[in-house]
Amino acid sequence: MLTPKRILIVGNFGRKNLYRRYFNTEAKLANGFIRGGHHVLSFSDRDHAREATVWGTQKAGRRKMGSQLIEVAAHYQPHMILFGHVDLLPNTIFQEIRDAAPGIKLAALCVDALFREATIARFVARAQEMDAAFITTGDRKLLKQLGLPDGRLFFLPNPVDESMETKRAFAAKREDLAFDGQFLGTGIDMREAQLDAIQAGLPDDYRFNCGGKAYKSERIDSTDFLMKLADSAVCPNLPLDDLNTGQLHKLYSSDRIAQTLGQGVTTLTIKACNLSELYEDGVVEYEDRDSLVEQMCELFNDDEKRRKIGETGHAIAHSRTNATRIASYILSRTMGEGNPEIFWDGNAV
């Protein structure tokens, strides 16, 4: 076990929106570090930038926010700072932080897909200044092309948190749940085409629900989102574009995979992403839209199988990819201490 550390997490903690995404990755990892015996401060960069000037804009307040971050590092003297998607910070600030807190270790994470070129470019530039960097994709060939030094970039599973994902949809019979299948998310790119295909292929008595901005529905946030997720027997974890193999990267998924598995919802994922390498029999893999509908129908007619897979996925997600374990892994890799967990094939790129 690592000796207790002071850890500063810099990311979007959402004070402006009254913490409606309180279950985001940074918040889960904060819980994980604390459960591991460490002290954590959370620095919400976008909120601090907005609050730094009378105009209340991030752009106007980014310089003062950066100065405040350096001041926090100077007085708190953290052992490690973990940066989320901190695009308001200039890369020159990282050396200033090191000067303010000698001996500090810096780490960065990226939860976006590799095809988000602008986001990835910013992440790579930031990662060059880090002691370790973490990304939710496991395609070594593609990650090598990012050009980071060997041994600096590591695979990061999407974490679950036992105090956030508290439901067990697998424990309920299908007919006792509100929906047989459900997708809550945006309808951008090819999502609605996928949803159209699903709904066209399902039998008339199949209760399928779409929401969360798909088909111009209202966004669902906060606890209401987590509870609604658990109202369904199954959930297809749809990529943005299922027909574009250039977007289907090994082990990549949005944090939806952690939310659905964490809530005990039986989750179907596209085979091209190989998520069964991480979750084994706890996910159902499909080849294409037709096979997705076929799998959904099979689980509709075999509720015992659906519940068994959901229970397995829930157990694997909460044991293998819980926030405490992943936080310890990040800390070990960054600090060079302890025995880092192995989540998948050695983790390192």
Tab-separated table of C-alpha atoms in Angstrom, residues 11-17 44-66 85-90:
chain	number	residue	atom	x	y	z
A	11	GLY	CA	-10.636	19.336	-13.941
A	12	ASN	CA	-14.222	20.318	-14.549
A	13	PHE	CA	-16.109	19.739	-11.317
A	14	GLY	CA	-19.128	21.678	-12.552
A	15	ARG	CA	-19.975	24.222	-9.894
A	16	LYS	CA	-21.606	26.392	-12.571
A	17	ASN	CA	-24.145	23.645	-13.248
A	44	SER	CA	-12.360	23.210	-10.869
A	45	ASP	CA	-10.444	25.061	-13.575
A	46	ARG	CA	-13.374	26.295	-15.649
A	47	ASP	CA	-15.265	27.524	-12.603
A	48	HIS	CA	-12.214	29.319	-11.209
A	49	ALA	CA	-11.648	30.980	-14.586
A	50	ARG	CA	-15.246	32.195	-14.781
A	51	GLU	CA	-15.121	33.472	-11.225
A	52	ALA	CA	-11.794	35.259	-11.692
A	53	THR	CA	-13.204	38.348	-13.447
A	54	VAL	CA	-16.329	40.483	-13.354
A	55	TRP	CA	-17.176	39.367	-16.892
A	56	GLY	CA	-17.639	35.753	-15.804
A	57	THR	CA	-16.008	34.256	-18.893
A	58	GLN	CA	-13.429	31.492	-19.036
A	59	LYS	CA	-11.294	33.262	-21.639
A	60	ALA	CA	-10.990	36.453	-19.611
A	61	GLY	CA	-10.226	34.625	-16.379
A	62	ARG	CA	-7.876	31.903	-17.561
A	63	ARG	CA	-4.674	33.799	-16.677
A	64	LYS	CA	-5.790	34.532	-13.118
A	65	MET	CA	-7.043	30.962	-12.761
A	66	GLY	CA	-3.568	29.734	-13.715
A	85	HIS	CA	-9.123	18.073	-19.943
A	86	VAL	CA	-7.594	21.364	-18.800
A	87	ASP	CA	-7.571	23.144	-22.154
A	88	LEU	CA	-7.602	26.591	-20.504
A	89	LEU	CA	-4.092	26.070	-19.140
A	90	PRO	CA	-1.032	26.913	-21.257
